[in-house]
mmCIF file of C-alpha atoms in Angstrom:
data_model
loop_
_atom_site.group_PDB
_atom_site.id
_atom_site.type_symbol
_atom_site.label_atom_id
_atom_site.label_comp_id
_atom_site.label_asym_id
_atom_site.label_seq_id
_atom_site.Cartn_x
_atom_site.Cartn_y
_atom_site.Cartn_z
ATOM 1 C CA MET A 1 79.811 160.044 115.661
ATOM 2 C CA SER A 2 81.740 157.246 114.693
ATOM 3 C CA ASP A 3 80.355 153.897 114.724
ATOM 4 C CA SER A 4 83.530 152.116 115.133
ATOM 5 C CA VAL A 5 84.241 149.751 117.837
ATOM 6 C CA LEU A 6 87.249 149.519 120.140
ATOM 7 C CA GLU A 7 89.349 146.803 119.351
ATOM 8 C CA ALA A 8 90.511 144.522 121.882
ATOM 9 C CA PRO A 9 94.101 144.985 123.205
ATOM 10 C CA ASP A 10 96.486 142.953 121.863
ATOM 11 C CA PRO A 11 97.871 140.445 124.495
ATOM 12 C CA PHE A 12 101.031 139.742 123.026
ATOM 13 C CA ALA A 13 101.950 143.283 122.590
ATOM 14 C CA SER A 14 101.884 143.884 126.669
ATOM 15 C CA THR A 15 104.987 144.053 128.440
ATOM 16 C CA GLN A 16 103.355 142.896 131.862
ATOM 17 C CA PRO A 17 103.645 139.133 133.135
ATOM 18 C CA TRP A 18 101.393 136.470 132.269
ATOM 19 C CA ALA A 19 98.989 134.369 134.276
ATOM 20 C CA MET A 20 96.333 131.683 134.430
ATOM 21 C CA GLN A 21 93.557 133.261 136.519
ATOM 22 C CA LEU A 22 91.210 130.806 138.673
ATOM 23 C CA ALA A 23 87.982 131.364 140.321
ATOM 24 C CA ILE A 24 86.630 129.754 143.508
ATOM 25 C CA ARG A 25 82.957 129.875 143.988
ATOM 26 C CA ASP A 26 82.637 130.902 148.074
ATOM 27 C CA GLU A 27 79.252 131.044 148.778
ATOM 28 C CA ARG A 28 78.494 132.127 152.452
ATOM 29 C CA ALA A 29 76.071 129.333 153.050
ATOM 30 C CA SER A 30 78.041 126.578 151.637
ATOM 31 C CA ARG A 31 81.655 127.487 151.856
ATOM 32 C CA PRO A 32 84.186 124.320 150.249
ATOM 33 C CA THR A 33 86.609 123.030 152.314
ATOM 34 C CA HIS A 34 90.133 123.590 151.804
ATOM 35 C CA LEU A 35 91.656 120.374 150.167
ATOM 36 C CA ALA A 36 88.361 120.249 148.000
ATOM 37 C CA VAL A 37 89.229 123.549 146.337
ATOM 38 C CA CYS A 38 93.058 122.386 145.962
ATOM 39 C CA GLU A 39 91.941 119.444 144.116
ATOM 40 C CA ALA A 40 89.724 121.037 142.227
ATOM 41 C CA ALA A 41 91.828 123.842 141.081
ATOM 42 C CA ALA A 42 94.336 121.291 140.173
ATOM 43 C CA GLN A 43 92.175 119.508 138.069
ATOM 44 C CA ALA A 44 90.606 122.762 136.437
ATOM 45 C CA VAL A 45 94.402 123.370 135.396
ATOM 46 C CA VAL A 46 94.848 120.089 133.953
ATOM 47 C CA LYS A 47 91.507 120.162 132.027
ATOM 48 C CA LEU A 48 92.296 123.804 130.338
ATOM 49 C CA LEU A 49 95.363 122.542 129.433
ATOM 50 C CA THR A 50 94.478 119.144 127.986
ATOM 51 C CA ASP A 51 91.326 120.708 126.229
ATOM 52 C CA PRO A 52 91.182 120.526 122.323
ATOM 53 C CA ARG A 53 91.002 124.202 122.226
ATOM 54 C CA SER A 54 94.388 124.228 123.933
ATOM 55 C CA ALA A 55 96.039 122.159 121.246
ATOM 56 C CA PRO A 56 98.282 123.146 118.623
ATOM 57 C CA ASP A 57 95.107 123.784 115.982
ATOM 58 C CA GLY A 58 92.614 125.083 118.847
ATOM 59 C CA GLU A 59 91.545 128.565 119.400
ATOM 60 C CA TRP A 60 93.268 128.917 122.645
ATOM 61 C CA TYR A 61 96.961 127.735 121.789
ATOM 62 C CA PRO A 62 98.848 131.028 120.928
ATOM 63 C CA LEU A 63 97.750 132.035 124.362
ATOM 64 C CA VAL A 64 98.208 129.006 126.306
ATOM 65 C CA HIS A 65 101.285 128.119 124.491
ATOM 66 C CA HIS A 66 102.930 131.723 125.171
ATOM 67 C CA TRP A 67 102.053 131.528 129.102
ATOM 68 C CA ALA A 68 103.295 127.935 129.099
ATOM 69 C CA SER A 69 106.783 128.981 127.811
ATOM 70 C CA GLY A 70 107.680 131.094 130.605
ATOM 71 C CA PRO A 71 106.816 131.445 134.486
ATOM 72 C CA ILE A 72 103.642 129.421 135.129
ATOM 73 C CA ARG A 73 102.091 131.946 137.209
ATOM 74 C CA LYS A 74 98.443 131.642 138.704
ATOM 75 C CA VAL A 75 96.199 133.805 140.331
ATOM 76 C CA VAL A 76 93.458 132.856 142.564
ATOM 77 C CA ARG A 77 90.419 134.687 143.079
ATOM 78 C CA ARG A 78 87.198 134.275 144.797
ATOM 79 C CA GLY A 79 83.400 135.377 144.546
ATOM 80 C CA ARG A 80 79.956 134.570 145.099
ATOM 81 C CA GLY A 81 76.395 135.000 143.431
ATOM 82 C CA ILE A 82 76.653 137.115 140.605
ATOM 83 C CA ARG A 83 79.865 138.008 140.632
ATOM 84 C CA PHE A 84 80.960 134.111 140.232
ATOM 85 C CA THR A 85 77.765 134.007 137.420
ATOM 86 C CA GLN A 86 79.132 136.799 135.347
ATOM 87 C CA VAL A 87 82.600 134.935 134.912
ATOM 88 C CA GLN A 88 80.775 131.452 133.275
ATOM 89 C CA GLU A 89 80.902 133.752 129.808
ATOM 90 C CA LEU A 90 84.781 134.049 129.656
ATOM 91 C CA ALA A 91 86.881 131.561 127.850
ATOM 92 C CA GLY A 92 87.864 128.619 130.537
ATOM 93 C CA VAL A 93 86.744 125.471 131.880
ATOM 94 C CA GLU A 94 85.055 124.557 135.057
ATOM 95 C CA VAL A 95 85.277 121.867 137.751
ATOM 96 C CA GLU A 96 83.072 120.649 140.334
ATOM 97 C CA HIS A 97 84.559 118.258 142.937
ATOM 98 C CA ALA A 98 83.462 117.526 146.432
ATOM 99 C CA GLY A 99 81.235 120.533 147.059
ATOM 100 C CA ALA A 100 84.048 122.850 145.389
ATOM 101 C CA GLN A 101 83.663 124.852 142.036
ATOM 102 C CA VAL A 102 86.654 126.319 140.708
ATOM 103 C CA ARG A 103 86.908 127.788 137.035
ATOM 104 C CA ALA A 104 90.314 128.157 135.075
ATOM 105 C CA PHE A 105 90.536 130.976 132.380
ATOM 106 C CA VAL A 106 92.885 130.929 129.221
ATOM 107 C CA PRO A 107 96.167 132.868 130.386
ATOM 108 C CA GLY A 108 96.877 136.431 129.384
ATOM 109 C CA PRO A 109 98.720 139.349 130.427
ATOM 110 C CA VAL A 110 98.089 140.799 133.984
ATOM 111 C CA ASP A 111 97.379 144.216 132.663
ATOM 112 C CA GLN A 112 94.528 142.958 130.605
ATOM 113 C CA VAL A 113 92.245 141.039 132.683
ATOM 114 C CA PRO A 114 88.780 140.918 132.063
ATOM 115 C CA ALA A 115 86.288 143.228 134.204
ATOM 116 C CA ALA A 116 84.129 140.346 135.493
ATOM 117 C CA LEU A 117 87.303 139.118 136.940
ATOM 118 C CA THR A 118 88.663 142.128 138.658
ATOM 119 C CA LYS A 119 85.760 142.224 140.401
ATOM 120 C CA MET A 120 86.333 139.193 142.183
ATOM 121 C CA GLN A 121 88.714 139.305 145.486
ATOM 122 C CA VAL A 122 92.316 138.175 145.276
ATOM 123 C CA GLY A 123 94.063 137.241 148.504
ATOM 124 C CA GLY A 124 92.833 136.314 151.794
ATOM 125 C CA THR A 125 90.869 133.253 150.643
ATOM 126 C CA GLU A 126 90.941 131.028 153.610
ATOM 127 C CA MET A 127 88.237 128.230 153.979
ATOM 128 C CA PRO A 128 87.276 127.575 157.629
ATOM 129 C CA GLU A 129 87.354 123.888 157.277
ATOM 130 C CA GLU A 130 90.268 121.662 155.909
ATOM 131 C CA GLY A 131 88.532 118.872 155.248
ATOM 132 C CA LYS A 132 89.339 115.379 153.903
ATOM 133 C CA SER A 133 91.559 114.405 150.894
ATOM 134 C CA SER A 134 89.886 112.324 148.175
ATOM 135 C CA GLU A 135 90.303 108.461 148.170
ATOM 136 C CA PRO A 136 93.497 107.333 146.028
ATOM 137 C CA VAL A 137 92.177 106.794 142.574
ATOM 138 C CA ALA A 138 94.362 104.208 140.281
ATOM 139 C CA GLY A 139 96.245 106.169 137.318
ATOM 140 C CA GLY A 140 95.527 109.337 139.490
ATOM 141 C CA LEU A 141 97.889 112.181 140.856
ATOM 142 C CA THR A 142 98.663 112.955 144.594
ATOM 143 C CA ILE A 143 99.907 116.206 145.337
ATOM 144 C CA ALA A 144 101.344 116.944 149.000
ATOM 145 C CA LEU A 145 101.338 120.751 150.312
ATOM 146 C CA THR A 146 104.154 121.705 152.748
ATOM 147 C CA ALA A 147 103.800 121.449 156.184
ATOM 148 C CA LEU A 148 106.697 123.820 156.962
ATOM 149 C CA THR A 149 105.144 127.031 155.599
ATOM 150 C CA PRO A 150 101.496 128.279 156.397
ATOM 151 C CA MET A 151 99.550 129.081 153.244
ATOM 152 C CA THR A 152 95.789 130.129 152.418
ATOM 153 C CA THR A 153 93.566 128.456 150.631
ATOM 154 C CA GLY A 154 94.177 130.249 147.716
ATOM 155 C CA LYS A 155 97.679 130.133 147.810
ATOM 156 C CA ALA A 156 97.724 126.540 148.461
ATOM 157 C CA ALA A 157 95.216 126.271 145.488
ATOM 158 C CA ALA A 158 97.692 127.939 143.055
ATOM 159 C CA GLN A 159 100.654 125.553 144.295
ATOM 160 C CA SER A 160 98.297 122.732 143.834
ATOM 161 C CA GLY A 161 97.704 123.896 140.109
ATOM 162 C CA HIS A 162 101.469 124.609 139.483
ATOM 163 C CA ALA A 163 102.308 120.939 140.774
ATOM 164 C CA ALA A 164 99.349 119.544 138.417
ATOM 165 C CA GLN A 165 100.665 121.368 135.573
ATOM 166 C CA LEU A 166 104.514 120.164 136.161
ATOM 167 C CA ALA A 167 103.132 116.541 136.456
ATOM 168 C CA LEU A 168 101.188 116.774 133.283
ATOM 169 C CA MET A 169 104.623 117.933 131.687
ATOM 170 C CA SER A 170 106.738 115.483 133.154
ATOM 171 C CA MET A 171 104.743 112.232 132.823
ATOM 172 C CA GLU A 172 105.821 109.810 130.012
ATOM 173 C CA ASP A 173 103.054 109.066 127.795
ATOM 174 C CA GLU A 174 101.655 105.547 129.534
ATOM 175 C CA ALA A 175 101.271 107.398 132.939
ATOM 176 C CA ARG A 176 99.433 110.576 131.286
ATOM 177 C CA LEU A 177 97.176 108.173 129.598
ATOM 178 C CA ARG A 178 96.294 106.274 132.985
ATOM 179 C CA TRP A 179 95.763 109.793 134.264
ATOM 180 C CA GLU A 180 93.482 111.124 131.350
ATOM 181 C CA GLU A 181 91.524 107.438 131.726
ATOM 182 C CA SER A 182 91.201 108.365 135.475
ATOM 183 C CA GLY A 183 89.235 111.286 134.623
ATOM 184 C CA TRP A 184 92.216 113.274 135.691
ATOM 185 C CA ALA A 185 91.963 112.397 139.145
ATOM 186 C CA VAL A 186 93.773 114.253 141.729
ATOM 187 C CA ARG A 187 94.153 113.929 145.779
ATOM 188 C CA VAL A 188 95.678 116.799 147.842
ATOM 189 C CA VAL A 189 97.098 115.819 150.986
ATOM 190 C CA ALA A 190 98.271 118.167 153.756
ATOM 191 C CA PRO A 191 100.765 115.612 155.868
ATOM 192 C CA GLY A 192 102.586 116.916 159.052
ATOM 193 C CA GLU A 193 106.268 117.289 158.899
ATOM 194 C CA ALA A 194 107.152 114.014 159.016
ATOM 195 C CA GLY A 195 104.675 113.216 156.461
ATOM 196 C CA TRP A 196 105.929 116.118 154.343
ATOM 197 C CA ALA A 197 109.480 114.700 154.624
ATOM 198 C CA GLU A 198 108.585 111.502 153.168
ATOM 199 C CA ALA A 199 106.477 113.404 150.366
ATOM 200 C CA VAL A 200 109.398 115.117 149.261
ATOM 201 C CA GLN A 201 111.510 112.010 149.244
ATOM 202 C CA ARG A 202 108.892 110.060 146.716
ATOM 203 C CA ALA A 203 107.974 113.356 144.699
ATOM 204 C CA ARG A 204 108.652 113.073 140.792
ATOM 205 C CA VAL A 205 108.190 116.976 140.774
ATOM 206 C CA ALA A 206 108.588 119.710 143.004
ATOM 207 C CA VAL A 207 107.199 123.379 142.893
ATOM 208 C CA HIS A 208 109.583 126.071 144.167
ATOM 209 C CA ASP A 209 107.411 129.237 144.615
ATOM 210 C CA GLY A 210 108.474 132.654 143.081
ATOM 211 C CA GLY A 211 107.940 134.607 146.056
ATOM 212 C CA PHE A 212 105.081 136.920 144.691
ATOM 213 C CA THR A 213 102.920 136.346 147.693
ATOM 214 C CA GLU A 214 102.901 134.850 151.099
ATOM 215 C CA VAL A 215 106.345 133.022 150.910
ATOM 216 C CA ALA A 216 109.685 133.699 150.355
ATOM 217 C CA PRO A 217 111.024 133.246 146.861
ATOM 218 C CA GLY A 218 112.196 129.520 146.241
ATOM 219 C CA THR A 219 110.147 127.845 149.157
ATOM 220 C CA GLN A 220 109.197 124.212 148.284
ATOM 221 C CA THR A 221 105.351 124.511 148.413
ATOM 222 C CA ALA A 222 104.113 121.242 147.003
ATOM 223 C CA VAL A 223 105.306 117.926 145.565
ATOM 224 C CA ALA A 224 103.551 115.128 143.333
ATOM 225 C CA TRP A 225 103.798 111.824 142.365
ATOM 226 C CA TRP A 226 101.873 109.105 140.336
#
């Protein structure tokens, strides 16, 4: 019998799309609010992208760079108890914010998602309470979610992550430094139709969805400003 160990598949050899996986902790007795999840997800994305391990000389860089060079697809999952505990061992960063706990993982092809993550549920993630937006923080980012198209919490969290990533990529150095000094503060708001129209007018970046889930391709799902 051979003592050899099967090698992990080469992610760069995959022909499948790449995605960043995000996991929400969703315990029955203490479910987070919709907006808290969105804010935590946005922060987790930014903290992973700005982690030293994602920098050009970091161990995560080849994977993060490959993914960020194409469509910035994100997949949001949820789990509780042992399911969430098991994914702590996977490469990523975690944010706890306003009762929400979200972990972002180093991106990879969708056909090579680690087994611990595949056991977590995708789709249908809807928190029972909207909750309140965080207070504005000097130097922080504000994200507005569309009032024109319904989105589950999981979908809205992914769109918040997209908006935060686009903002990070678009900011001038001074604005980015102020954001970093704020602790990468993120405020997510869910305005009505009039407020959404105003948000679109003041936005510095906008997210137009690829149409893989829930909404039609090209739907403007979120905008952000700083």
